[in-house]
Every structure is written in C-alpha cells, then in structure tokens.
C-alpha cells in the first residue's frame, strides 16, 4: 500500500504525526508493506521511525548522482537517506513536462541504485473506440524502454486513470475497467520481453481510492496487489480502513 503525500503536509510535526498514526495501524498487518512517500524534506526525519512493515518512498528524482542542478534531488540521494521505493512518471509530473523517455531513464537508474520504481501510467480520458488502450500500451513501453529483462520483475506498475484522480475526478473507475487495464499491462510486459508466462509484476491501482469496497474487491479478484493512495494517505483515519480491507481479502 503506497501513500503519495505529494506536497503535503505543512510541517515536520504534522508529517511525524501522520506517519506515526499510520505506522501504528500498518504494523499490525504482517502481510502488507506500507510505503509512505512524503516530500523530500521530511524523509530524514521519518526514516528514524521506519520498521520492516512501514518504509519510505520518494517522489521522482534525478538520474545524475550529484551536480549543479539547483533545487533538484537525485535518486542516489533518496536511496542514501533511506527511501526504498520511488514514484516515477506520476501524471502530475508528466503534466509539468516529464516525458516517458525521461521516466525510462529514471527507472533504469532507480533499479541500479536498488530503489523499487513505481511507474505510473494512465489515460487522460476514455473513448468509445478504445484509443485509450493504445495510449496506455505506448506509455508503458516508452516508460520502460531500455530496462533489461533481468530487472523487469522488480518494477511496480501503477495504473492511474487521470480522469479518476484528485479532487476534480468525475467518478472512480469501476472494477471491470481497472481489471481490463491490468490485463493489458501484463500482456504488454509479456510482449515486450517475449515472456511465455504471465509476468507477475506488482500492479497497483490509484485514483481517488478512499472507499474500502473497491480495493477489497480488486484485491480479492487478484487484479491488483495494492493501491497508490493520494489524499486518503494523509490521515490514519482514512488510510487504516484501506489497510484493513486489503488485508482481509488477500
Ligand atoms: P488521489 O491521488 O488518491 O488523491 O486521487 C492519487 C494519486 O495521484 O496518486
């Protein structure tokens, strides 16, 4: 279960409070790894509080280890401060100009550093003719270009349909809409790497996950193995019910 805190919360005190609250609940579920991804400035503080169940992830990251890049943080630095995962290619970063080519370079370096990349893909809108399917396939292929077959099983793919993300979302995606895309993702990976068996990569769903019914059903179907949660990961009160629902259905 991944919590994407985005550019929240206001202060280190609040970050610590949210982290501690979620850790209390998350530590109970031995079958779930909870990955909280705060802004870079809070990683050092929160690292001291991690345990085997609750670990840290970064949001994005530069491929060069160090250099004259004012305002940026490298994947190497994230790894060194204790992050184990990194969210790459989030739609909010893509909207600011991040290309799939750059995402693939980040994925490559993340894997080399020993970070687990959580690669986000998703269409901005659905259309009756099914063009969105090709968008997802192309985005996934481009975002993973150059990743060697030996490393591909380590990549986590997060399906995040843009139309279902954030406070402006019109509706959440349905179980069958999400299931269809998870099949497309696995088939695309199998095609890319000429695999005979269905790839067992961890697939997450993200997009206004707050209610427990959808996550519980998706996990029990085996369609996804977890969730990338935005707003609902900023409070123990909204995140703990999701953990509980997912844990029961595994
Ligand atoms: P949301 O964000 O859960 O607040 O919709 C999800 C995401 O953007 O990863």
mmCIF file of N, CA and C and ligand atoms in Angstrom, residues 2-6 87 90-92 120 158 160-162 164-169 205-210 227-234, ligand 1:
data_model
loop_
_atom_site.group_PDB
_atom_site.id
_atom_site.type_symbol
_atom_site.label_atom_id
_atom_site.label_comp_id
_atom_site.label_asym_id
_atom_site.label_seq_id
_atom_site.Cartn_x
_atom_site.Cartn_y
_atom_site.Cartn_z
ATOM 1 N N UNK A 2 0.712 2.035 -1.003
ATOM 2 C CA UNK A 2 1.599 3.190 -1.151
ATOM 3 C C UNK A 2 0.817 4.477 -0.889
ATOM 4 N N UNK A 3 1.376 5.331 -0.054
ATOM 5 C CA UNK A 3 0.761 6.628 0.219
ATOM 6 C C UNK A 3 1.580 7.717 -0.454
ATOM 7 N N UNK A 4 0.972 8.402 -1.405
ATOM 8 C CA UNK A 4 1.645 9.514 -2.092
ATOM 9 C C UNK A 4 1.186 10.810 -1.435
ATOM 10 N N UNK A 5 2.065 11.369 -0.626
ATOM 11 C CA UNK A 5 1.695 12.582 0.111
ATOM 12 C C UNK A 5 1.777 13.839 -0.751
ATOM 13 N N UNK A 6 2.361 13.697 -1.940
ATOM 14 C CA UNK A 6 2.523 14.858 -2.833
ATOM 15 C C UNK A 6 3.217 16.001 -2.068
ATOM 16 N N UNK A 87 8.255 6.839 -6.663
ATOM 17 C CA UNK A 87 7.137 7.002 -7.610
ATOM 18 C C UNK A 87 7.671 7.743 -8.843
ATOM 19 N N UNK A 90 4.526 10.069 -12.434
ATOM 20 C CA UNK A 90 3.176 10.432 -11.973
ATOM 21 C C UNK A 90 2.581 11.475 -12.931
ATOM 22 N N UNK A 91 1.278 11.398 -13.116
ATOM 23 C CA UNK A 91 0.625 12.286 -14.095
ATOM 24 C C UNK A 91 0.857 13.764 -13.771
ATOM 25 N N UNK A 92 1.009 14.077 -12.481
ATOM 26 C CA UNK A 92 1.232 15.489 -12.138
ATOM 27 C C UNK A 92 2.619 15.939 -12.607
ATOM 28 N N UNK A 120 4.041 5.038 -12.982
ATOM 29 C CA UNK A 120 2.625 5.375 -13.172
ATOM 30 C C UNK A 120 2.288 5.505 -14.656
ATOM 31 N N UNK A 158 1.825 1.262 -11.613
ATOM 32 C CA UNK A 158 0.603 1.816 -11.019
ATOM 33 C C UNK A 158 -0.292 2.325 -12.133
ATOM 34 N N UNK A 160 -3.111 4.605 -13.117
ATOM 35 C CA UNK A 160 -3.803 5.776 -12.594
ATOM 36 C C UNK A 160 -4.529 6.508 -13.728
ATOM 37 N N UNK A 161 -5.799 6.187 -13.946
ATOM 38 C CA UNK A 161 -6.527 6.931 -14.980
ATOM 39 C C UNK A 161 -6.712 8.380 -14.524
ATOM 40 N N UNK A 162 -6.259 9.306 -15.360
ATOM 41 C CA UNK A 162 -6.267 10.722 -14.942
ATOM 42 C C UNK A 162 -7.656 11.228 -14.591
ATOM 43 N N UNK A 164 -9.833 9.857 -13.060
ATOM 44 C CA UNK A 164 -10.327 9.382 -11.757
ATOM 45 C C UNK A 164 -9.457 9.864 -10.594
ATOM 46 N N UNK A 165 -8.510 10.770 -10.885
ATOM 47 C CA UNK A 165 -7.555 11.210 -9.856
ATOM 48 C C UNK A 165 -7.902 12.589 -9.308
ATOM 49 N N UNK A 166 -7.673 12.749 -8.021
ATOM 50 C CA UNK A 166 -7.722 14.068 -7.397
ATOM 51 C C UNK A 166 -9.129 14.571 -7.117
ATOM 52 N N UNK A 167 -9.178 15.793 -6.583
ATOM 53 C CA UNK A 167 -10.471 16.321 -6.132
ATOM 54 C C UNK A 167 -11.397 16.647 -7.307
ATOM 55 N N UNK A 168 -10.818 16.808 -8.527
ATOM 56 C CA UNK A 168 -11.660 17.127 -9.681
ATOM 57 C C UNK A 168 -12.226 15.900 -10.375
ATOM 58 N N UNK A 169 -11.934 14.701 -9.845
ATOM 59 C CA UNK A 169 -12.367 13.464 -10.512
ATOM 60 C C UNK A 169 -13.892 13.396 -10.619
ATOM 61 N N UNK A 205 -3.409 0.054 -8.183
ATOM 62 C CA UNK A 205 -4.382 0.983 -8.764
ATOM 63 C C UNK A 205 -4.361 2.270 -7.946
ATOM 64 N N UNK A 206 -4.465 3.392 -8.627
ATOM 65 C CA UNK A 206 -4.522 4.672 -7.934
ATOM 66 C C UNK A 206 -5.507 5.589 -8.601
ATOM 67 N N UNK A 207 -6.191 6.362 -7.813
ATOM 68 C CA UNK A 207 -7.153 7.317 -8.364
ATOM 69 C C UNK A 207 -8.333 7.438 -7.427
ATOM 70 N N UNK A 208 -8.239 8.410 -6.529
ATOM 71 C CA UNK A 208 -9.321 8.668 -5.568
ATOM 72 C C UNK A 208 -9.718 7.426 -4.772
ATOM 73 N N UNK A 209 -8.736 6.638 -4.379
ATOM 74 C CA UNK A 209 -9.048 5.474 -3.537
ATOM 75 C C UNK A 209 -9.291 5.981 -2.114
ATOM 76 N N UNK A 210 -10.496 5.837 -1.633
ATOM 77 C CA UNK A 210 -10.796 6.257 -0.254
ATOM 78 C C UNK A 210 -11.832 5.317 0.357
ATOM 79 N N UNK A 227 -2.446 -0.506 -3.752
ATOM 80 C CA UNK A 227 -3.025 0.767 -4.186
ATOM 81 C C UNK A 227 -2.043 1.909 -3.993
ATOM 82 N N UNK A 228 -2.172 2.882 -4.884
ATOM 83 C CA UNK A 228 -1.409 4.118 -4.750
ATOM 84 C C UNK A 228 -2.427 5.175 -4.331
ATOM 85 N N UNK A 229 -2.314 5.578 -3.075
ATOM 86 C CA UNK A 229 -3.351 6.411 -2.472
ATOM 87 C C UNK A 229 -2.827 7.825 -2.263
ATOM 88 N N UNK A 230 -3.574 8.819 -2.700
ATOM 89 C CA UNK A 230 -3.178 10.215 -2.508
ATOM 90 C C UNK A 230 -3.761 10.765 -1.213
ATOM 91 N N UNK A 231 -4.816 11.536 -1.369
ATOM 92 C CA UNK A 231 -5.389 12.246 -0.210
ATOM 93 C C UNK A 231 -5.663 11.364 1.004
ATOM 94 N N UNK A 232 -6.165 10.157 0.759
ATOM 95 C CA UNK A 232 -6.536 9.303 1.895
ATOM 96 C C UNK A 232 -5.317 8.769 2.657
ATOM 97 N N UNK A 233 -4.096 9.061 2.152
ATOM 98 C CA UNK A 233 -2.909 8.607 2.892
ATOM 99 C C UNK A 233 -2.378 9.701 3.818
ATOM 100 N N UNK A 234 -3.124 10.794 3.906
ATOM 101 C CA UNK A 234 -2.669 11.902 4.756
ATOM 102 C C UNK A 234 -3.309 11.878 6.137
HETATM 103 P P1 LIG B 1 -5.849 10.705 -5.044
HETATM 104 O O1 LIG B 1 -4.390 10.746 -5.694
HETATM 105 O O2 LIG B 1 -5.942 9.406 -4.274
HETATM 106 O O3 LIG B 1 -5.885 11.900 -4.150
HETATM 107 O O4 LIG B 1 -6.830 10.766 -6.177
HETATM 108 C C1 LIG B 1 -3.847 9.588 -6.277
HETATM 109 C C2 LIG B 1 -2.571 9.927 -6.988
HETATM 110 O O5 LIG B 1 -2.491 10.984 -7.633
HETATM 111 O O6 LIG B 1 -1.603 9.153 -6.901
#
